[in-house]
PDB file of C-alpha atoms in Angstrom:
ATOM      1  CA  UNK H 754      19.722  52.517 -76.018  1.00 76.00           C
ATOM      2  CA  UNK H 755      18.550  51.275 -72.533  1.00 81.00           C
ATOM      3  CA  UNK H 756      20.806  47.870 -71.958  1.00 82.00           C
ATOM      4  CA  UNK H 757      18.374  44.502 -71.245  1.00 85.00           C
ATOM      5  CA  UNK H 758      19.809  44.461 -67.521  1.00 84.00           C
ATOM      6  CA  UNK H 759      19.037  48.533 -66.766  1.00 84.00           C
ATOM      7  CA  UNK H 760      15.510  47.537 -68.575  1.00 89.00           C
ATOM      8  CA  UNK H 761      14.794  44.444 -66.340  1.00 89.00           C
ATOM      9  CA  UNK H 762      15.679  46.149 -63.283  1.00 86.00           C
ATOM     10  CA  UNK H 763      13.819  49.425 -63.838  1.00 88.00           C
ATOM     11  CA  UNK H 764      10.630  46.912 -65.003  1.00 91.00           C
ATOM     12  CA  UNK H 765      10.564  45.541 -61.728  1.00 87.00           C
ATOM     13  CA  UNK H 766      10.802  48.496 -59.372  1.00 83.00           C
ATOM     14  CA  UNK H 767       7.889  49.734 -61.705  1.00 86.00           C
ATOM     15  CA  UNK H 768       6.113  46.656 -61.272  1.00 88.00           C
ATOM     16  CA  UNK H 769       7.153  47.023 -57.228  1.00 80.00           C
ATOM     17  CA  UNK H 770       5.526  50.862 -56.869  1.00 80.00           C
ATOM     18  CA  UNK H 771       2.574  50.208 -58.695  1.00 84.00           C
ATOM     19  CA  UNK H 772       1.526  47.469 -56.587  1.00 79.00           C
ATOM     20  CA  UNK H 773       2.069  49.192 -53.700  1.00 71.00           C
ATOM     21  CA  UNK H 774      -0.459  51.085 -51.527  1.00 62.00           C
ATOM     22  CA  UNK H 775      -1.035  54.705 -53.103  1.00 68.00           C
ATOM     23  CA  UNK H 776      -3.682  56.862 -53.950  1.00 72.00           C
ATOM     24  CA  UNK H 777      -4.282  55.790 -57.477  1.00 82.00           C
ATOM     25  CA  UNK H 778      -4.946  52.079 -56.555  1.00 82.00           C
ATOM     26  CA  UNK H 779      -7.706  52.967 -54.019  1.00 75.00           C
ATOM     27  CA  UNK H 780      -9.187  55.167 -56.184  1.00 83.00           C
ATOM     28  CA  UNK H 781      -9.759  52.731 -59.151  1.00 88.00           C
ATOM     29  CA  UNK H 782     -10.900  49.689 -56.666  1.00 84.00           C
ATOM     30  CA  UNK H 783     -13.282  52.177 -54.989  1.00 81.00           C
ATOM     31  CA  UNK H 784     -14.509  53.842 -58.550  1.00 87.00           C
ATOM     32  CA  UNK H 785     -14.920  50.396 -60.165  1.00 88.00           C
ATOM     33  CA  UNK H 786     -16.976  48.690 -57.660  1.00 84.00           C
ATOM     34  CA  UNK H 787     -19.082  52.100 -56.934  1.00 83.00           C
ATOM     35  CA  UNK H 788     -20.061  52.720 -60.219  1.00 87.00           C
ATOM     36  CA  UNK H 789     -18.655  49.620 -62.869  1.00 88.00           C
ATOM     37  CA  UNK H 790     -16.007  48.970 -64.995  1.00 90.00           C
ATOM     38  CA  UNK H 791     -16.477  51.323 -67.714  1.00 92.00           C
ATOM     39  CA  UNK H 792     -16.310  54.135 -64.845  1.00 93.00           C
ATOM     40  CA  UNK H 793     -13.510  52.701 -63.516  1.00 93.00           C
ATOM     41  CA  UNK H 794     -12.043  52.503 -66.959  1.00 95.00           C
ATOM     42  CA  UNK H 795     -12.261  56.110 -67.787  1.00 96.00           C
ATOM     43  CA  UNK H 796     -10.621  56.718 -64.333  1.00 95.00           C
ATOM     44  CA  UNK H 797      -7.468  55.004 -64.997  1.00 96.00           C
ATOM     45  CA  UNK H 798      -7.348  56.835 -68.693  1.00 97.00           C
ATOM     46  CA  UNK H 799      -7.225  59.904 -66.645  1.00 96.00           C
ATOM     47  CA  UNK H 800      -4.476  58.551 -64.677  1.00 94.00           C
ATOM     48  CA  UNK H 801      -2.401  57.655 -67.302  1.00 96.00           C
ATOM     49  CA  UNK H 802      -2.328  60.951 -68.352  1.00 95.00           C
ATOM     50  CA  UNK H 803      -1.124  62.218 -65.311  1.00 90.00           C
ATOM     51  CA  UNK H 804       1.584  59.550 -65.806  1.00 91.00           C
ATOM     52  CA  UNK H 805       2.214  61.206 -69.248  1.00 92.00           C
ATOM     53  CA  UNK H 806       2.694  64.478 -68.340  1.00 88.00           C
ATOM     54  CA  UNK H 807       5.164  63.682 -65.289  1.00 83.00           C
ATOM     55  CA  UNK H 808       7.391  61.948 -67.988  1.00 88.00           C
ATOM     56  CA  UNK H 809       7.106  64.759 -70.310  1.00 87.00           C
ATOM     57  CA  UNK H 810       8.432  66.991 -67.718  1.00 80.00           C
ATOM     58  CA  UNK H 811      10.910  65.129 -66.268  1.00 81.00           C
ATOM     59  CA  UNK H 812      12.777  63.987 -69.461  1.00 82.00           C
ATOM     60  CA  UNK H 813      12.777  67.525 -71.307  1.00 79.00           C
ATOM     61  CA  UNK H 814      14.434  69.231 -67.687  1.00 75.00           C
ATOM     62  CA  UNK H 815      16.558  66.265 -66.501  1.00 59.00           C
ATOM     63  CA  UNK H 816      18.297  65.369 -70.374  1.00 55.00           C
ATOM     64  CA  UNK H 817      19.883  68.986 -70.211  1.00 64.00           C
ATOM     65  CA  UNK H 818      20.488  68.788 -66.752  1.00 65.00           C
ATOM     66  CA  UNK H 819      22.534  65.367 -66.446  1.00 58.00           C
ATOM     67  CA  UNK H 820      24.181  66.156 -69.545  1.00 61.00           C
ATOM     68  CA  UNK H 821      25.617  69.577 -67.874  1.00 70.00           C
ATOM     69  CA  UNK H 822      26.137  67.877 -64.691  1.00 69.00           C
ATOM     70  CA  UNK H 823      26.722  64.050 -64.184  1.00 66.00           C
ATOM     71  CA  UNK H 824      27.355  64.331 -60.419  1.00 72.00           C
ATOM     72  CA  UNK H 825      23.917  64.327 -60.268  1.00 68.00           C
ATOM     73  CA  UNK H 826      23.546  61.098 -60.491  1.00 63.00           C
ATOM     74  CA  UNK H 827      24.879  60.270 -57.596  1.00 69.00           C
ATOM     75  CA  UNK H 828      22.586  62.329 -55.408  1.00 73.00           C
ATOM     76  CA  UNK H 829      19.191  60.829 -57.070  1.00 65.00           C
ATOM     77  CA  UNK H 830      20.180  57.294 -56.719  1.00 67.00           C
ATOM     78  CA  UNK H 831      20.672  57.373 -53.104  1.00 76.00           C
ATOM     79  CA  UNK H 832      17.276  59.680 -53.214  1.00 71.00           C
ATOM     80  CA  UNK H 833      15.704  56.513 -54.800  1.00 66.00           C
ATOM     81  CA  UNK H 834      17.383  54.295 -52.614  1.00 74.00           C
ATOM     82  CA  UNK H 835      15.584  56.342 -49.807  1.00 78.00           C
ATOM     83  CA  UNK H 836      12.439  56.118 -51.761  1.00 69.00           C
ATOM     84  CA  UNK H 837      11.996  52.297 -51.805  1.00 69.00           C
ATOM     85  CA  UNK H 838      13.070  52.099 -48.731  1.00 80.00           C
ATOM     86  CA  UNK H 839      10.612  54.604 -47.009  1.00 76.00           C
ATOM     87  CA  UNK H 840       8.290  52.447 -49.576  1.00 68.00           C
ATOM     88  CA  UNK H 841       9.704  49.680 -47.801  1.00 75.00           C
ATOM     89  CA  UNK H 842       8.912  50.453 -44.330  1.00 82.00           C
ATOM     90  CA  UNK H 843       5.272  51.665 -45.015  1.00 72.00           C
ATOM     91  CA  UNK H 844       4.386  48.257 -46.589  1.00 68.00           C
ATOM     92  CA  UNK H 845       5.780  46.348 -43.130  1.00 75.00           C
ATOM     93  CA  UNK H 846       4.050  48.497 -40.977  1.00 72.00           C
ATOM     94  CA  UNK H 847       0.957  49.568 -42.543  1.00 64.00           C
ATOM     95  CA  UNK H 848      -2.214  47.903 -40.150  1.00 59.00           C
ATOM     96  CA  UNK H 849      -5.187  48.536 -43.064  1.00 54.00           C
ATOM     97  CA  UNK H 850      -5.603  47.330 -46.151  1.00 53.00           C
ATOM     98  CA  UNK H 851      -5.526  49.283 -49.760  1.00 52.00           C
ATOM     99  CA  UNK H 852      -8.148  47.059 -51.359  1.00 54.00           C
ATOM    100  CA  UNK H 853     -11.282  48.067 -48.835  1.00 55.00           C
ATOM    101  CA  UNK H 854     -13.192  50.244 -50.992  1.00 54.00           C
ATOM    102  CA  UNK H 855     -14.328  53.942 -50.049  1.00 57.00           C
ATOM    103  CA  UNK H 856     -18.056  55.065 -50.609  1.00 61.00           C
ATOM    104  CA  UNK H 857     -17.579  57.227 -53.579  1.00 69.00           C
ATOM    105  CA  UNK H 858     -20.563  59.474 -55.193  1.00 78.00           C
ATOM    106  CA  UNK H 859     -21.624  58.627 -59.178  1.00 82.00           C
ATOM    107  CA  UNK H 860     -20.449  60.968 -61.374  1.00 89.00           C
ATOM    108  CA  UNK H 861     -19.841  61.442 -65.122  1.00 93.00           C
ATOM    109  CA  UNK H 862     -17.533  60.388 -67.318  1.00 92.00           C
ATOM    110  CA  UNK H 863     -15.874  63.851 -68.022  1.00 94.00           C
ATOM    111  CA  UNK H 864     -15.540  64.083 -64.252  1.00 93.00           C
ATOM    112  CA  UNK H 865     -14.338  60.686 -63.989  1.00 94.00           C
ATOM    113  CA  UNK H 866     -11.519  61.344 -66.199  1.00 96.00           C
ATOM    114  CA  UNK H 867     -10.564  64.259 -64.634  1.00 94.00           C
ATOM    115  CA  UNK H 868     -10.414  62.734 -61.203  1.00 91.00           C
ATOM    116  CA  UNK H 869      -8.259  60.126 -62.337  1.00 91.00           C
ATOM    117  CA  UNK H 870      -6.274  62.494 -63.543  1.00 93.00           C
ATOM    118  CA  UNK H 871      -6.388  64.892 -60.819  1.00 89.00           C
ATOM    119  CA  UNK H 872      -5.557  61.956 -58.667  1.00 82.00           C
ATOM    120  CA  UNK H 873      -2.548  61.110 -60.154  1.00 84.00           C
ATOM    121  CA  UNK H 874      -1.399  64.359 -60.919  1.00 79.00           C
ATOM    122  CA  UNK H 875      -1.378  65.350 -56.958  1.00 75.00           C
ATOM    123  CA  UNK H 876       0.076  62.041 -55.964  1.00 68.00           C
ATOM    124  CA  UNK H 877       3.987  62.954 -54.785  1.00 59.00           C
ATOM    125  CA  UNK H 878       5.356  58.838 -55.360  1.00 64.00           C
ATOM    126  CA  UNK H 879       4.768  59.508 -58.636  1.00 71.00           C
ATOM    127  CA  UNK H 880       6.796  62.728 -59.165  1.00 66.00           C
ATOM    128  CA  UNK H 881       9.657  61.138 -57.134  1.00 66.00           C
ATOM    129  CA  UNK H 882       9.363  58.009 -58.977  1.00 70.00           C
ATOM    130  CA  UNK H 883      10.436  59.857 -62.386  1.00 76.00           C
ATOM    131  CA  UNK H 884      12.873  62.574 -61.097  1.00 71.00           C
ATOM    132  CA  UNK H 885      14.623  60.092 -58.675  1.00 69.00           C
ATOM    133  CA  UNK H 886      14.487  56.677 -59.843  1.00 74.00           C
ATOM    134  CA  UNK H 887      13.796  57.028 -63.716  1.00 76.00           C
ATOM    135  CA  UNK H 888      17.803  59.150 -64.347  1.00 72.00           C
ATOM    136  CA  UNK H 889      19.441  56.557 -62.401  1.00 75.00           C
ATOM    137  CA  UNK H 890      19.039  53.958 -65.382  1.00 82.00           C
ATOM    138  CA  UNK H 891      20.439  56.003 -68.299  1.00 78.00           C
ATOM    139  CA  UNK H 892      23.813  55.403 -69.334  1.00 77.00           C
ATOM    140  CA  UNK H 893      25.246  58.468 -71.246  1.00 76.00           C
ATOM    141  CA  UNK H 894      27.543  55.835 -72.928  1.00 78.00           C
ATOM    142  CA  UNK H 895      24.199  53.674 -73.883  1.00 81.00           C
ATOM    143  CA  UNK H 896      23.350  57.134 -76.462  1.00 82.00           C
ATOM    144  CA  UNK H 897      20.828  59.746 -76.120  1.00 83.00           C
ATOM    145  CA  UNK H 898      19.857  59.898 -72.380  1.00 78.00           C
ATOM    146  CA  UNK H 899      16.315  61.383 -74.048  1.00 81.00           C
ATOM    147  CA  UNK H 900      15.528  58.427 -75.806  1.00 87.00           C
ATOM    148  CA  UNK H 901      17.016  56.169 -72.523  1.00 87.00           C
ATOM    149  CA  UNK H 902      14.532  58.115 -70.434  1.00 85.00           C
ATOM    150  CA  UNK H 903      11.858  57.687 -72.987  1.00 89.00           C
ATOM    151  CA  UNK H 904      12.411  54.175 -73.527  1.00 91.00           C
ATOM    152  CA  UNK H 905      12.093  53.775 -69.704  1.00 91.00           C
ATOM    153  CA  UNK H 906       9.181  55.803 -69.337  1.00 90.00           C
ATOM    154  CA  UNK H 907       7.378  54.363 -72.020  1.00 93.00           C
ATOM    155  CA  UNK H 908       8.041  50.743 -70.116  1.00 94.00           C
ATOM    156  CA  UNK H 909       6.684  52.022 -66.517  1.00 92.00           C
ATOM    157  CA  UNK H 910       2.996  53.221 -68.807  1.00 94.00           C
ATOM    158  CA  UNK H 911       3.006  50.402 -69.869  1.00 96.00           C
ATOM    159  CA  UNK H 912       3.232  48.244 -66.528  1.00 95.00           C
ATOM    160  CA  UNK H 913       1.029  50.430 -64.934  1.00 93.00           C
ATOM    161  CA  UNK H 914      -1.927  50.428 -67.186  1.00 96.00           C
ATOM    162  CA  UNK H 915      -1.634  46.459 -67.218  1.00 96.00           C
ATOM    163  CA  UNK H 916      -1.734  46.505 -63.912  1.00 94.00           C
ATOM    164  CA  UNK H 917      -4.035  48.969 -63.351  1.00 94.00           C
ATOM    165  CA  UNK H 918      -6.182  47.529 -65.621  1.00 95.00           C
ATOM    166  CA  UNK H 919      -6.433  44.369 -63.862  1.00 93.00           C
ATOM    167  CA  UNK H 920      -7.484  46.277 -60.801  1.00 89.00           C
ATOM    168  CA  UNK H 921     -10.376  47.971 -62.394  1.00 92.00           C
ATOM    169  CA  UNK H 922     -11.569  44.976 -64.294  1.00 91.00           C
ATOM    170  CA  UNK H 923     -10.820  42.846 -60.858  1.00 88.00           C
ATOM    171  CA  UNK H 924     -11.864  45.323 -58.328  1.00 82.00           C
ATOM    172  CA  UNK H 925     -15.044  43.578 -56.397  1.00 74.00           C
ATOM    173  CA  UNK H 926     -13.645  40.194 -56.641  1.00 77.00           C
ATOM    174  CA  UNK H 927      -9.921  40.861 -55.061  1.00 69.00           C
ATOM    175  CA  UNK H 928     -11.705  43.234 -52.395  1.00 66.00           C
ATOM    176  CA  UNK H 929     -13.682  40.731 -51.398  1.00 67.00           C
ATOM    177  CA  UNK H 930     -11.363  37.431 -51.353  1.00 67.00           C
ATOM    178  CA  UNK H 931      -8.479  39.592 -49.589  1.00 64.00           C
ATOM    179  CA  UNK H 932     -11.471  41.032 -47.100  1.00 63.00           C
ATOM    180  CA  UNK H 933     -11.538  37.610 -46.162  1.00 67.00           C
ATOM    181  CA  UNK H 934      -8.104  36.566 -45.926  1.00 67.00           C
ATOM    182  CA  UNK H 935      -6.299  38.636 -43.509  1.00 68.00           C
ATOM    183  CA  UNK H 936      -3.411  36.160 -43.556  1.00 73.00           C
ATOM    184  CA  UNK H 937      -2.600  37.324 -47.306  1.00 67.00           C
ATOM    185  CA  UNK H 938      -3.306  40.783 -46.694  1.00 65.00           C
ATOM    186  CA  UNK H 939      -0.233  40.633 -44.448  1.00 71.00           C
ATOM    187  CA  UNK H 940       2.024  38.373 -46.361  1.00 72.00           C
ATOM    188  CA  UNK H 941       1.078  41.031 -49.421  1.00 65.00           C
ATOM    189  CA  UNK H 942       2.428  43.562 -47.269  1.00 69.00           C
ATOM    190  CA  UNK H 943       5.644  41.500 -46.211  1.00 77.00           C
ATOM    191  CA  UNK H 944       6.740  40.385 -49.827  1.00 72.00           C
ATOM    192  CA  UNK H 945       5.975  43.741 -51.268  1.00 67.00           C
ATOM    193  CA  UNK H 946       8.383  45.496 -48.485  1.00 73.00           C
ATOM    194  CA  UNK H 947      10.838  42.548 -49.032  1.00 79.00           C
ATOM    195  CA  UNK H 948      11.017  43.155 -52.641  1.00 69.00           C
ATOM    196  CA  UNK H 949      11.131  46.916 -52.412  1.00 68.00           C
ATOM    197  CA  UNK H 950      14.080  46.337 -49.914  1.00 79.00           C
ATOM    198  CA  UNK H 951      16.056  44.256 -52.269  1.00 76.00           C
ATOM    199  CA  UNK H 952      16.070  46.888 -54.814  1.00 66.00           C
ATOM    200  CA  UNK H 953      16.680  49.439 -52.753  1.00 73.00           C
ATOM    201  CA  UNK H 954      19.994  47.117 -51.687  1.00 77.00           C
ATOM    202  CA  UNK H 955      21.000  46.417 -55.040  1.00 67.00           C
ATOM    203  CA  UNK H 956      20.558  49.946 -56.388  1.00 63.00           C
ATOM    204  CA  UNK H 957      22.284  51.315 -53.491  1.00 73.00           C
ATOM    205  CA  UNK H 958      25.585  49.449 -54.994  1.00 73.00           C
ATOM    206  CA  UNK H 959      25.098  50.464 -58.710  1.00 59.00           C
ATOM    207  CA  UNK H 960      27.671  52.641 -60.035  1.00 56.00           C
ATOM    208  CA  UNK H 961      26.602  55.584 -61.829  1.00 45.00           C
ATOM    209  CA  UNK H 962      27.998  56.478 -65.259  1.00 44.00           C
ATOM    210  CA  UNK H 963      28.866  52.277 -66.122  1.00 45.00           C
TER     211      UNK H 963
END
């Protein structure tokens, strides 16, 4: 089983990525305050099955293939490490803001759901988040790396459709008080990169295979 400290640590690079600027985040605060909750709702469903499938495919290939060859590990951590920092350094330098909504056409709810989905599925943080950062916390001595991964991936859904949820359900009034508040908008963008850094530090010195 995943250990409390791997779980903690994994929770809050989830936590870190999902509150970061991406695709599926502008989509749901532009989608909710187009068209309402309940669109915006039915958006993020889609994305969580996009979520779904990425962890479906990354635990049945990468549980045979870091069984057959541990060295692997080595070469996605610092490919994570890499990750949140190039995370990192677009948070610092990034001169617009992720929660000024985009015009976006009403549709219906079929095609809502499948843009959610389509949007997720398409967005490349989320395939690296699973193949490079997701292996790096499971511990062959800890069991079945399976049920590590799925435990992990199971913990990351669930972060991100809280989160996510908020957004949609928060969507006019956060675009519009952060609008307003350039000030926060950029020490968002500071602490975010901050944080990412720090993990990015501290997974840089893990040891793979504890």
């Amino acid at each position: 089983m995943v250990s409390f400290a791997n779980l903690l640590a994994f929770s809050l690079i989830s936590l870190g990525i999902v509150c970061s600027p991406g695709p599926n985040m502008i989509y749901l605060i532009s989608r909710s305050i187009t068209q309402g909750r309940a669109a915006g709702i039915i958006s993020l469903l889609g994305v969580m099955l996009g979520f779904v499938i990425y962890l479906f495919a990354t635990l049945v290939g990468l549980a045979s293939l870091f069984n057959a060859v541990p060295f692997i590990y080595e070469l996605v951590k610092w490919a994570g490490v890499a990750y949140l920092l190039w995370l990192a350094w677009n948070s610092f330098h990034s001169k617009t803001s992720i929660l000024t909504p985009q015009t976006l056409s009403v549709e219906p709810p079929k095609k809502l759901f499948l843009m959610g989905f389509m949007t997720n599925l398409l967005n490349p943080k989320i395939a690296i988040l699973y193949v490079s950062l997701l292996p790096q916390f499971q511990d062959p001595a800890q069991g079945s790396l399976l049920l590590q991964g799925a435990a992990l991936g199971l913990t990351q859904l669930i972060i991100s459709f809280i989160v996510n949820l908020f957004i949609v359900l928060t969507a006019s009034t956060i675009s519009t008080w952060f609008s307003t508040r350039p000030t926060w908008q950029k020490i968002q963008r500071w602490f975010m990169g901050s944080v990412l850094t720090g993990l990015a530090g501290h997974l840089a010195f893990e040891r793979v295979g504890k």
